[in-house]
Coordinates of C-alpha atoms in Angstrom, one line a residue:
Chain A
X1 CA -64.5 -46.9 11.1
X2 CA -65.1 -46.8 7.4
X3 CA -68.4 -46.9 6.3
X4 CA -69.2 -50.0 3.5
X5 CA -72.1 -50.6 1.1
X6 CA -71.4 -53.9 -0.4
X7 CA -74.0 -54.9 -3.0
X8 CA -74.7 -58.3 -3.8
X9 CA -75.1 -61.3 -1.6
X10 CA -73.7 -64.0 -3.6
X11 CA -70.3 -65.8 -3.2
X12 CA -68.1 -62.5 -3.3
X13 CA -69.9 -60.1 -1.7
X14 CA -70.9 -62.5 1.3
X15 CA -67.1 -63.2 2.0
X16 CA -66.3 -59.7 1.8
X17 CA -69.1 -58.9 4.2
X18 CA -67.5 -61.4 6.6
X19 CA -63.9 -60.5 5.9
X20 CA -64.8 -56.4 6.7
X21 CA -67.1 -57.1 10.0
X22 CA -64.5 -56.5 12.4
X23 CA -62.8 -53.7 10.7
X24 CA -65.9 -51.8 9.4
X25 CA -69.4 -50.7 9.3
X26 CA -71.0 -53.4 6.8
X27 CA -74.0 -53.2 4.8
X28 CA -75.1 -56.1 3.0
X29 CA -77.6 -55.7 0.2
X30 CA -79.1 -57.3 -2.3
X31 CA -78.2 -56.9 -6.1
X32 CA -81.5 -55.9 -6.8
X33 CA -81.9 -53.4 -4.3
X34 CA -79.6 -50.6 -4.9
X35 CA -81.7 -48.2 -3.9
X36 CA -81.3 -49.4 -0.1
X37 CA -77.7 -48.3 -0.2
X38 CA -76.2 -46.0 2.7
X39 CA -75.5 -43.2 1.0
X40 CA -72.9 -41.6 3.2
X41 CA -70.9 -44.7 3.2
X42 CA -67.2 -44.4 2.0
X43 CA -67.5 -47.2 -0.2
X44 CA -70.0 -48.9 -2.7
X45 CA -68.7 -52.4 -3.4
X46 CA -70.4 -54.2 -6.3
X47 CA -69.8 -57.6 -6.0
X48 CA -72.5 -59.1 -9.1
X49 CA -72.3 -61.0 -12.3
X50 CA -70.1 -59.6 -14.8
X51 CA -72.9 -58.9 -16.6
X52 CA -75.3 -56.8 -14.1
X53 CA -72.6 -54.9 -12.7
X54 CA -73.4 -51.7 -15.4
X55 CA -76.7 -51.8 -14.4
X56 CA -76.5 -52.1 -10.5
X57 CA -74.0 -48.9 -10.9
X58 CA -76.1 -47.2 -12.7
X59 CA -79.1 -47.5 -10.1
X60 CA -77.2 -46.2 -7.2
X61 CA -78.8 -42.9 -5.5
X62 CA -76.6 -40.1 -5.5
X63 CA -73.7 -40.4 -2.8
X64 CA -69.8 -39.5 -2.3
X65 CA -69.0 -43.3 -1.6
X66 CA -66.4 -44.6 -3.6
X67 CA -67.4 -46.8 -5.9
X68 CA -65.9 -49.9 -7.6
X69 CA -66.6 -53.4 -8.7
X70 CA -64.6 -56.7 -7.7
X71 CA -64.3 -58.6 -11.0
X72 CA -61.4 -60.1 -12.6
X73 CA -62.7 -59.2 -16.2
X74 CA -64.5 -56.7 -16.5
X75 CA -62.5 -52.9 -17.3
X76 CA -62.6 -50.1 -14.7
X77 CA -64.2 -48.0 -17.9
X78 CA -67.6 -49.7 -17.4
X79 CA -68.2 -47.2 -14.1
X80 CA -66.6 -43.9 -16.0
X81 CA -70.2 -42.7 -16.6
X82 CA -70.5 -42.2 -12.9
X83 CA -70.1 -39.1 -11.1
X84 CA -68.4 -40.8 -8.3
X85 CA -65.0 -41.6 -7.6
X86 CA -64.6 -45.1 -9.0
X87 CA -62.0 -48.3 -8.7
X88 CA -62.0 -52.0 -8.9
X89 CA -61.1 -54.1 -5.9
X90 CA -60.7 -57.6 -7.3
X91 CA -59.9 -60.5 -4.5
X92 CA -57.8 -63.5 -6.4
X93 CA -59.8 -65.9 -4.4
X94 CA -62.3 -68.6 -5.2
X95 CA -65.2 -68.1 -2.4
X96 CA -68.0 -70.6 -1.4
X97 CA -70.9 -69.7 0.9
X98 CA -70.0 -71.6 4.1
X99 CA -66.4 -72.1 3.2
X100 CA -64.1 -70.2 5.6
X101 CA -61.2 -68.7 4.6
X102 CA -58.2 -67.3 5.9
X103 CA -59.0 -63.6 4.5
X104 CA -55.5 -61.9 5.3
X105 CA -54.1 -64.0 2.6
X106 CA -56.0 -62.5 0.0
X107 CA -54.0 -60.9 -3.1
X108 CA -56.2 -58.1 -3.5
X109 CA -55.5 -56.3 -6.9
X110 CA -56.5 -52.7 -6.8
X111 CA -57.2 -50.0 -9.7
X112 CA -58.5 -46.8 -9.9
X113 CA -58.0 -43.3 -12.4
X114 CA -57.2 -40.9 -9.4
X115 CA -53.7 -41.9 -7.3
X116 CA -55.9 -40.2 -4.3
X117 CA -58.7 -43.5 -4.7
X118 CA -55.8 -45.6 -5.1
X119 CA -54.3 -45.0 -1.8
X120 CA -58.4 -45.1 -0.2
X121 CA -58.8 -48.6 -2.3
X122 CA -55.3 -49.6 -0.3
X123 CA -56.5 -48.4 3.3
X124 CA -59.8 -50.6 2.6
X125 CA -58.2 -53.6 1.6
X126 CA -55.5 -53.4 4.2
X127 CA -58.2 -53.6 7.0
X128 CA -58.3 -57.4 5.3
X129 CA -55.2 -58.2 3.8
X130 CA -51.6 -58.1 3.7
X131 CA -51.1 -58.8 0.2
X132 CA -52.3 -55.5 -1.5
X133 CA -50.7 -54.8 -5.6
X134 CA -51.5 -52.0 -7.9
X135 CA -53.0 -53.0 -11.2
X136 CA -54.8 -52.1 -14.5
X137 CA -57.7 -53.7 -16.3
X138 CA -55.1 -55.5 -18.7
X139 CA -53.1 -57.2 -16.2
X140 CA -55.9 -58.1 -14.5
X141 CA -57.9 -59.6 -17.1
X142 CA -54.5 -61.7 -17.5
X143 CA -54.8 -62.2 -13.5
X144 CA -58.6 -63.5 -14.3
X145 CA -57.5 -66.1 -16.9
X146 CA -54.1 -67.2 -14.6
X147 CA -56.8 -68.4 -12.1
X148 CA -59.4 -70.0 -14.5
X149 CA -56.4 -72.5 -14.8
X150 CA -55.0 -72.2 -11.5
X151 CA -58.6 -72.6 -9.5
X152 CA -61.4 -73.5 -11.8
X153 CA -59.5 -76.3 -14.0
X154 CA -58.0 -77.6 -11.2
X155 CA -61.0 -78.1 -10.1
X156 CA -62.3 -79.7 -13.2
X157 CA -59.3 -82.2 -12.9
X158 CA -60.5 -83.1 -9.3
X159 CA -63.5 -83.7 -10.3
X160 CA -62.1 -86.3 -13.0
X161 CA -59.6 -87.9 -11.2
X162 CA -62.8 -88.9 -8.5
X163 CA -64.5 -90.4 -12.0
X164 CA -61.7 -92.3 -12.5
X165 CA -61.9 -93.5 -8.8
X166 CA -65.3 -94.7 -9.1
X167 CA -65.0 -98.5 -9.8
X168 CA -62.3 -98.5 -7.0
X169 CA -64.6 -97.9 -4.1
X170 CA -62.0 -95.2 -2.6
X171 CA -63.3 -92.2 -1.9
X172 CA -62.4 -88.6 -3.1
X173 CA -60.3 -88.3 0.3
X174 CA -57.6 -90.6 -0.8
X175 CA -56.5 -88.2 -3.3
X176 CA -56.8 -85.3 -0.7
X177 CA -53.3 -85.4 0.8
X178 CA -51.4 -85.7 -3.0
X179 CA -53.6 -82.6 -3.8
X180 CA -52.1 -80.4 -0.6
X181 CA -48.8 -81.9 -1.6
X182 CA -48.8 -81.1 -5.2
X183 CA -49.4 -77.4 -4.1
X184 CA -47.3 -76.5 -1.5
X185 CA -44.6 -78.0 -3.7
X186 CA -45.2 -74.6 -5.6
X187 CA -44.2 -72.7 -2.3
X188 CA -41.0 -74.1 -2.7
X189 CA -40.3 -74.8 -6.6
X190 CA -41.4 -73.1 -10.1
X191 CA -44.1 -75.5 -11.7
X192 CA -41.3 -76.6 -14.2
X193 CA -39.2 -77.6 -11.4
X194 CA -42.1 -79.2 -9.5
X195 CA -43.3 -81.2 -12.9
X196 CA -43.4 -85.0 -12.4
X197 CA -45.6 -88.1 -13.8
X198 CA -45.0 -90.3 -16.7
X199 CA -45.7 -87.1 -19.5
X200 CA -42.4 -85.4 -18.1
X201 CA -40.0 -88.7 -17.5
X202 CA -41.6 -89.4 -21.4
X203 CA -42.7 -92.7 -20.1
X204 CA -44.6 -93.2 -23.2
X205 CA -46.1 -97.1 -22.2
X206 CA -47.8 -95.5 -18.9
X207 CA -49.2 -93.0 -21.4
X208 CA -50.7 -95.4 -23.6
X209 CA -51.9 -97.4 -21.0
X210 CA -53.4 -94.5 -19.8
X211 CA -54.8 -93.9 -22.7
X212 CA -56.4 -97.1 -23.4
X213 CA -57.8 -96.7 -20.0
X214 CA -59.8 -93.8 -20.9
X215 CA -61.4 -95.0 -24.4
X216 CA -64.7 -95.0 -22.6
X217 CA -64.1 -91.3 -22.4
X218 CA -63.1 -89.5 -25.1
X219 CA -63.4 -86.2 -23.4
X220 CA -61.4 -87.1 -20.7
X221 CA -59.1 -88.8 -23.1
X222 CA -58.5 -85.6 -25.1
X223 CA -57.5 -83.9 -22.1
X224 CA -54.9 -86.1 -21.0
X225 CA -53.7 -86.0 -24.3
X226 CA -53.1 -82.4 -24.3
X227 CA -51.8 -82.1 -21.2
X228 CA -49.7 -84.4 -21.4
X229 CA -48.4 -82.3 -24.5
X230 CA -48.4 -79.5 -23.0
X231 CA -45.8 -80.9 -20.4
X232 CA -44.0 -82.6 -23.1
X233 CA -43.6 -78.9 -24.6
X234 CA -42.4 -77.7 -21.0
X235 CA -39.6 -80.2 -21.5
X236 CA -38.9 -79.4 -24.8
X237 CA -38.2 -75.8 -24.4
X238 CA -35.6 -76.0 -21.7
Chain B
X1 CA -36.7 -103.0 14.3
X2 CA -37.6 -104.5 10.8
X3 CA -34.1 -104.5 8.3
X4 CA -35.3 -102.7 4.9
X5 CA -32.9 -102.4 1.4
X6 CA -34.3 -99.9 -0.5
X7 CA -33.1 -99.9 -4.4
X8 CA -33.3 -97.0 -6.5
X9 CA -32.2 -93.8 -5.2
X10 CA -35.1 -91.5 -7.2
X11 CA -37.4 -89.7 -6.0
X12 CA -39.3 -92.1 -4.4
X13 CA -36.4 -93.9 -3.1
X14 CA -35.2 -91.3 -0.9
X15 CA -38.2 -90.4 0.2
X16 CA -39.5 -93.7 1.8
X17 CA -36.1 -94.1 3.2
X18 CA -36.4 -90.3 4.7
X19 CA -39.6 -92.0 6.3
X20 CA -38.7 -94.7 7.7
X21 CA -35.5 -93.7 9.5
X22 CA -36.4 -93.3 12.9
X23 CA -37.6 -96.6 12.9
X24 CA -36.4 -98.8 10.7
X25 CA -33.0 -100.0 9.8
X26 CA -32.6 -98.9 6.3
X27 CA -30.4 -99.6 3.4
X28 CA -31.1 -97.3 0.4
X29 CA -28.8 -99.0 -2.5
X30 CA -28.6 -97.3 -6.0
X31 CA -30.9 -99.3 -8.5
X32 CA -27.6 -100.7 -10.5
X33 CA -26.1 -102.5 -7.6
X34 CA -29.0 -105.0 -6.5
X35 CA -26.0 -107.8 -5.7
X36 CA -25.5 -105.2 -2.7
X37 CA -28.6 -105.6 -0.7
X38 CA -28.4 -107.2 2.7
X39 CA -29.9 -110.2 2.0
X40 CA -31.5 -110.6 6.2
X41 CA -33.3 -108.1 5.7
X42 CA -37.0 -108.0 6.3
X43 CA -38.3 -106.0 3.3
X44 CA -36.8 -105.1 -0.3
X45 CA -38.0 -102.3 -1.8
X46 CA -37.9 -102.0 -5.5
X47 CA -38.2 -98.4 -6.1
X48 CA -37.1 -97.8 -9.6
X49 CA -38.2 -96.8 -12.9
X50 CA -41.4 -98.8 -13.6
X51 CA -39.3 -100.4 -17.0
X52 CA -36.6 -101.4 -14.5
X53 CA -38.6 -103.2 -12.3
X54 CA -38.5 -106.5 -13.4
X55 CA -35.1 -106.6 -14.4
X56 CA -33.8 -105.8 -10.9
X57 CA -35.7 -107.6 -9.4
X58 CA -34.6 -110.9 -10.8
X59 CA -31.0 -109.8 -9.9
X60 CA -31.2 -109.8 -6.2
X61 CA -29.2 -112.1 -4.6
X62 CA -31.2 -115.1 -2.6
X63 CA -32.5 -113.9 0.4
X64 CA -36.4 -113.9 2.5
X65 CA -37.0 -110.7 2.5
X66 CA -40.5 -110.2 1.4
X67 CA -40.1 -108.1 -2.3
X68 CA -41.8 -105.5 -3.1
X69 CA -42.5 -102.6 -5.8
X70 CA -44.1 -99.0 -5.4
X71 CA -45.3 -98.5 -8.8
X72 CA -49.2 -97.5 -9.3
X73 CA -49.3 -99.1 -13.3
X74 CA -46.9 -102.3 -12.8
X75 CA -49.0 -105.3 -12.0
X76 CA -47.9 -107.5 -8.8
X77 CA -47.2 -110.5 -11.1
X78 CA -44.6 -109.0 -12.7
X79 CA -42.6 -110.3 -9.3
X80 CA -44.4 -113.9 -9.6
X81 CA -41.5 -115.8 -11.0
X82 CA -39.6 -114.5 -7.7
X83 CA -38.8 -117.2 -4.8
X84 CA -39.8 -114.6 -1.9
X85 CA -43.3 -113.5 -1.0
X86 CA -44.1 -110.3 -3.0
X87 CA -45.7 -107.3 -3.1
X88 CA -46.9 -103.8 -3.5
X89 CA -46.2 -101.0 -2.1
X90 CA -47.8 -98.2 -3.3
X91 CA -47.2 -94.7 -2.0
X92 CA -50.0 -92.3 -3.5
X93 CA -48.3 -89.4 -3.0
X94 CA -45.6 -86.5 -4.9
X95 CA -42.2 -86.9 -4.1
X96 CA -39.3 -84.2 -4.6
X97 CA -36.1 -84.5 -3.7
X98 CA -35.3 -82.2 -1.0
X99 CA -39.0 -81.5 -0.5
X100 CA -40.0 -82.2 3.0
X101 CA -43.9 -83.6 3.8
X102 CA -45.8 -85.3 6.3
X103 CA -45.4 -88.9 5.9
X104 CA -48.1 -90.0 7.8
X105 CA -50.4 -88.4 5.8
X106 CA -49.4 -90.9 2.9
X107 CA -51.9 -93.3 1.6
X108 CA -49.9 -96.6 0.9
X109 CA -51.7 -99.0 -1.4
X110 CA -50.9 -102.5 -0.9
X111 CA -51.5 -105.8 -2.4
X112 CA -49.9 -109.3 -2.2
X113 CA -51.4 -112.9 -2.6
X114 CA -50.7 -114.4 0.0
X115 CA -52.5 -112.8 3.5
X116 CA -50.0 -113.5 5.3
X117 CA -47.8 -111.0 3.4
X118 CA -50.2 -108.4 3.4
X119 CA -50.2 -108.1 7.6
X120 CA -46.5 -107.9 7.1
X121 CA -46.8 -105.3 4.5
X122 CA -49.1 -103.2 6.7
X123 CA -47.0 -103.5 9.6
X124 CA -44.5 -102.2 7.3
X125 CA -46.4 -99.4 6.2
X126 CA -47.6 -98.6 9.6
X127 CA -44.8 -97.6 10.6
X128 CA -44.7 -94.2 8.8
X129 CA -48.9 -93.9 8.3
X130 CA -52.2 -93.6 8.9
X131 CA -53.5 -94.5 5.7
X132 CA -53.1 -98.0 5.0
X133 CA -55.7 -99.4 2.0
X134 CA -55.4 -103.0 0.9
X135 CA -55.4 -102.9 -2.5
X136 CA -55.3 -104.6 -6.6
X137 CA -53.3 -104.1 -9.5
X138 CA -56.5 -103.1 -10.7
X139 CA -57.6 -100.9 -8.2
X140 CA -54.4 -99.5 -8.1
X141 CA -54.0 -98.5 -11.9
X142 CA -57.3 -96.3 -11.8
X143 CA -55.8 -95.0 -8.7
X144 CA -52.4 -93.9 -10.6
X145 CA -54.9 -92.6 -13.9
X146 CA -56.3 -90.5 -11.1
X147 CA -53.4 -89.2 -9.6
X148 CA -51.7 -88.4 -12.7
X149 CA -55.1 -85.8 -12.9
X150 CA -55.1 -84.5 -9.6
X151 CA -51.7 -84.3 -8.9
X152 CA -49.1 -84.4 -12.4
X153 CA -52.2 -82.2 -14.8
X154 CA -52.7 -79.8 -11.9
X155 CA -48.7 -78.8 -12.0
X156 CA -49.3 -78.0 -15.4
X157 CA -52.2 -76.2 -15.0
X158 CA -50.3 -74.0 -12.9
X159 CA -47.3 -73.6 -15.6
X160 CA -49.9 -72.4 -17.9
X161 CA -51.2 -70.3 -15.1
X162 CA -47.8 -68.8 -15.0
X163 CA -47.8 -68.5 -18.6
X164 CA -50.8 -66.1 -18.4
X165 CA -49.1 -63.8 -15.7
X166 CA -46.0 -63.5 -17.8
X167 CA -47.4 -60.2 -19.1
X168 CA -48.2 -58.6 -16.0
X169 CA -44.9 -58.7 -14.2
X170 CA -46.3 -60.4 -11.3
X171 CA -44.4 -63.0 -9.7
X172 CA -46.6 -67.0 -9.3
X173 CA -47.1 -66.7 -5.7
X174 CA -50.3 -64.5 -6.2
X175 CA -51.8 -67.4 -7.7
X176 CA -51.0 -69.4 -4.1
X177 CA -53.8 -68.6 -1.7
X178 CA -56.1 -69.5 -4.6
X179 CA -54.4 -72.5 -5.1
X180 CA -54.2 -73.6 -1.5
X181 CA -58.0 -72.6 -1.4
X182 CA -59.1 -74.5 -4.3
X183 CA -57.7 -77.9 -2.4
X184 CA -58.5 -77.0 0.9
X185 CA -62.4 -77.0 -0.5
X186 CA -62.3 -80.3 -1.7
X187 CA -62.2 -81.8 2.4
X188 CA -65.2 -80.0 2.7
X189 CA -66.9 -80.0 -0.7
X190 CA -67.2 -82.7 -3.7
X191 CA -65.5 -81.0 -6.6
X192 CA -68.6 -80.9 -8.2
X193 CA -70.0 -78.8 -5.4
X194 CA -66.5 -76.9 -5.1
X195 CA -66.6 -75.8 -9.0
X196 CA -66.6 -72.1 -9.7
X197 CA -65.8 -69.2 -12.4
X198 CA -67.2 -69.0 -15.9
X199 CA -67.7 -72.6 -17.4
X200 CA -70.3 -73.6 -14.5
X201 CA -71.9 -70.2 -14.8
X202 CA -72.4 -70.6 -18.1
X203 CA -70.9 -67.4 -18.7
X204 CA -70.0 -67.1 -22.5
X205 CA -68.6 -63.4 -22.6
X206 CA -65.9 -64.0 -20.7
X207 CA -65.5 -67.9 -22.2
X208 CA -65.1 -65.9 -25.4
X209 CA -63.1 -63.4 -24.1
X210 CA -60.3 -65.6 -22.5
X211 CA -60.2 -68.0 -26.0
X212 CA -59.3 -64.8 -27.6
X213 CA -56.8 -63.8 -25.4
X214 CA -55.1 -67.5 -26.0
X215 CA -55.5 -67.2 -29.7
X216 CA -51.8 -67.0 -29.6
X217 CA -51.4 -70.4 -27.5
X218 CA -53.4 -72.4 -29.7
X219 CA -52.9 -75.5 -27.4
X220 CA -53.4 -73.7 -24.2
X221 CA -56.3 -72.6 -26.2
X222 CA -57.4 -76.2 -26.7
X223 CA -57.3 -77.3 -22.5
X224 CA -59.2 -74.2 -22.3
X225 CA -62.1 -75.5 -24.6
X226 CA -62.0 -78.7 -23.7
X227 CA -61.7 -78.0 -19.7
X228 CA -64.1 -75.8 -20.0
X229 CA -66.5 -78.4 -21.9
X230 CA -66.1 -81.0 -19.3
X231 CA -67.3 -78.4 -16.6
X232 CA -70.4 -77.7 -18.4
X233 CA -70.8 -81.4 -19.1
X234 CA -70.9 -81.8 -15.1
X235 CA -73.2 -79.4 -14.7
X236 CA -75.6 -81.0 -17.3
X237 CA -75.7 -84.6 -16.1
X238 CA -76.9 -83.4 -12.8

């Protein structure tokens, strides 16, 4: 059983904890201990901010773990000063203490200098997932930004659409079925083919209606504007 | 078993008529051929274009079926100079032809004057669901603004999403487990509790870093900014 430091007890590295705890030896510890790794583990996961993930690396006592970092935008280059063998293991997931998750589905992108990390970074996340791709920090910073749309705006667009419920009375939940729909459709069709909603039938009176309807709002307003553009541009360019 | 025409063959139209097959007798008639409903039948169902409405409606032939339409922005008066007892109908849900879903997971919105029609309405709709709301052509507009967010705005979220990955060769179904993900949190989480990645932590490098990266796509550029601002502004008001 492979041996697993994972360092930092916030969203990431708590799923990763529980995704590993039948397939490995975990340890869990906090960002701002690094000193209380397991230094014959195979692995040293970093799973903190952006932004304090050069420092944690940079703390650890010597060791022969592998080590990488699991963020979406930051390069592989930041752990190059390390005389350990080093790789990024980025999930493309959105995690939430609390919130389980079917971890086998993970797309776990994977990058690393040396082809023989490669195929240890590949063993790791195969005790997880089936969905396991090769990448580089260019594609994967494109990966990152894909999924600030795809998660964290969606997101943003719930969160509107239950504003716009508010003098309704209904509740979030009526809106949770047309949500699940909306996505599996994307199993089955390209988003162009799935498009539909008065911005791609150019039903321009349910627009302005819409509109109107959001005066109170101006931010929200704007956004429908340029979405509604933006799918208007879809059309155009087929 | 309750007779139902159904006119208009979109989308919609071939949905409901999918639904209610098992237990309904159905009619589904083409929108320009209203003269050909079968005018015993319990129900009509306008399910056309939300322009057409009114014009095929005052084509039908005399009949006492109770009338109805299954738009979320056309008010029920627009049927008031009918003879029959009308309606709404309002599905809030995606449909695609060919697309299979779980009808009884549909919310149906109704409305109608008289109460008399409403029981009839959601006797109507209980035949396929679960999720029967009475309803007003009020309620029922902020309930189309919202779906137009949650359901038409996060389709092209994911277009844009697709967009981003065009670079990196893969293929839009990594982006699915995140997608499912992102709605599956919302039965457990509000979205303002679900919210993740760099807008709500306030984390301006990599803010920064994608605007660059869409410098290219100024108005993908633009969702990003102003997405991005209403995130933040969610975050203050609490």
């Amino acid at each position: 059983m492979y041996k697993i430091n994972i360092l930092g007890t916030g969203n990431v590295g708590t799923a990763l904890s529980e995704a590993f705890k039948d397939n490995a030896n975990v340890k869990l510890i906090s960002s701002r201990s690094p000193e209380l790794i397991d230094t014959t583990a195979d692995f040293t996961i970093i799973a903190v901010s952006d932004n304090a993930i050069e420092e944690v690396a940079y703390k650890l006592p010597k060791s022969s773990s592998i080590v990488c970092h699991t963020s979406g935008s930051i390069p592989l280059s930041v752990l190059q000063g390390l005389n350990n063998a080093t790789g990024v293991f980025y999930p493309l997931q959105t995690f939430t203490k609390g919130i389980k998750l079917d971890y086998s589905l993970i797309p776990f992108f994977i990058e690393a200098s040396e082809s023989e990390t490669i195929e240890q970074l590949q063993k790791l996340a195969s005790l997880i997932s089936h969905n396991i791709y090769i990448s580089d920090s260019e594609k994967r910073k494109n990966l990152h930004l894909a999924s600030v749309f795809a998660c964290n705006f969606t997101n943003a667009l719930a969160y509107i659409a239950d504003q716009c419920l508010d003098s309704t009375g209904y509740d979030f939940s009526v809106l949770q079925p047309l949500l699940e729909q909306t996505v599996a459709k994307l199993c089955l069709l390209t988003p162009e083919e799935a498009q539909t909603g008065p911005a791609i039938r150019n039903d321009t009176k349910v627009i302005d209606a819409h509109l109107k309807m959001l005066d109170s709002m101006p931010l929200y307003q704007q956004i429908y504007k340029l979405l509604t553009q933006s799918i208007c541009d879809q059309k155009k360019m087929k």
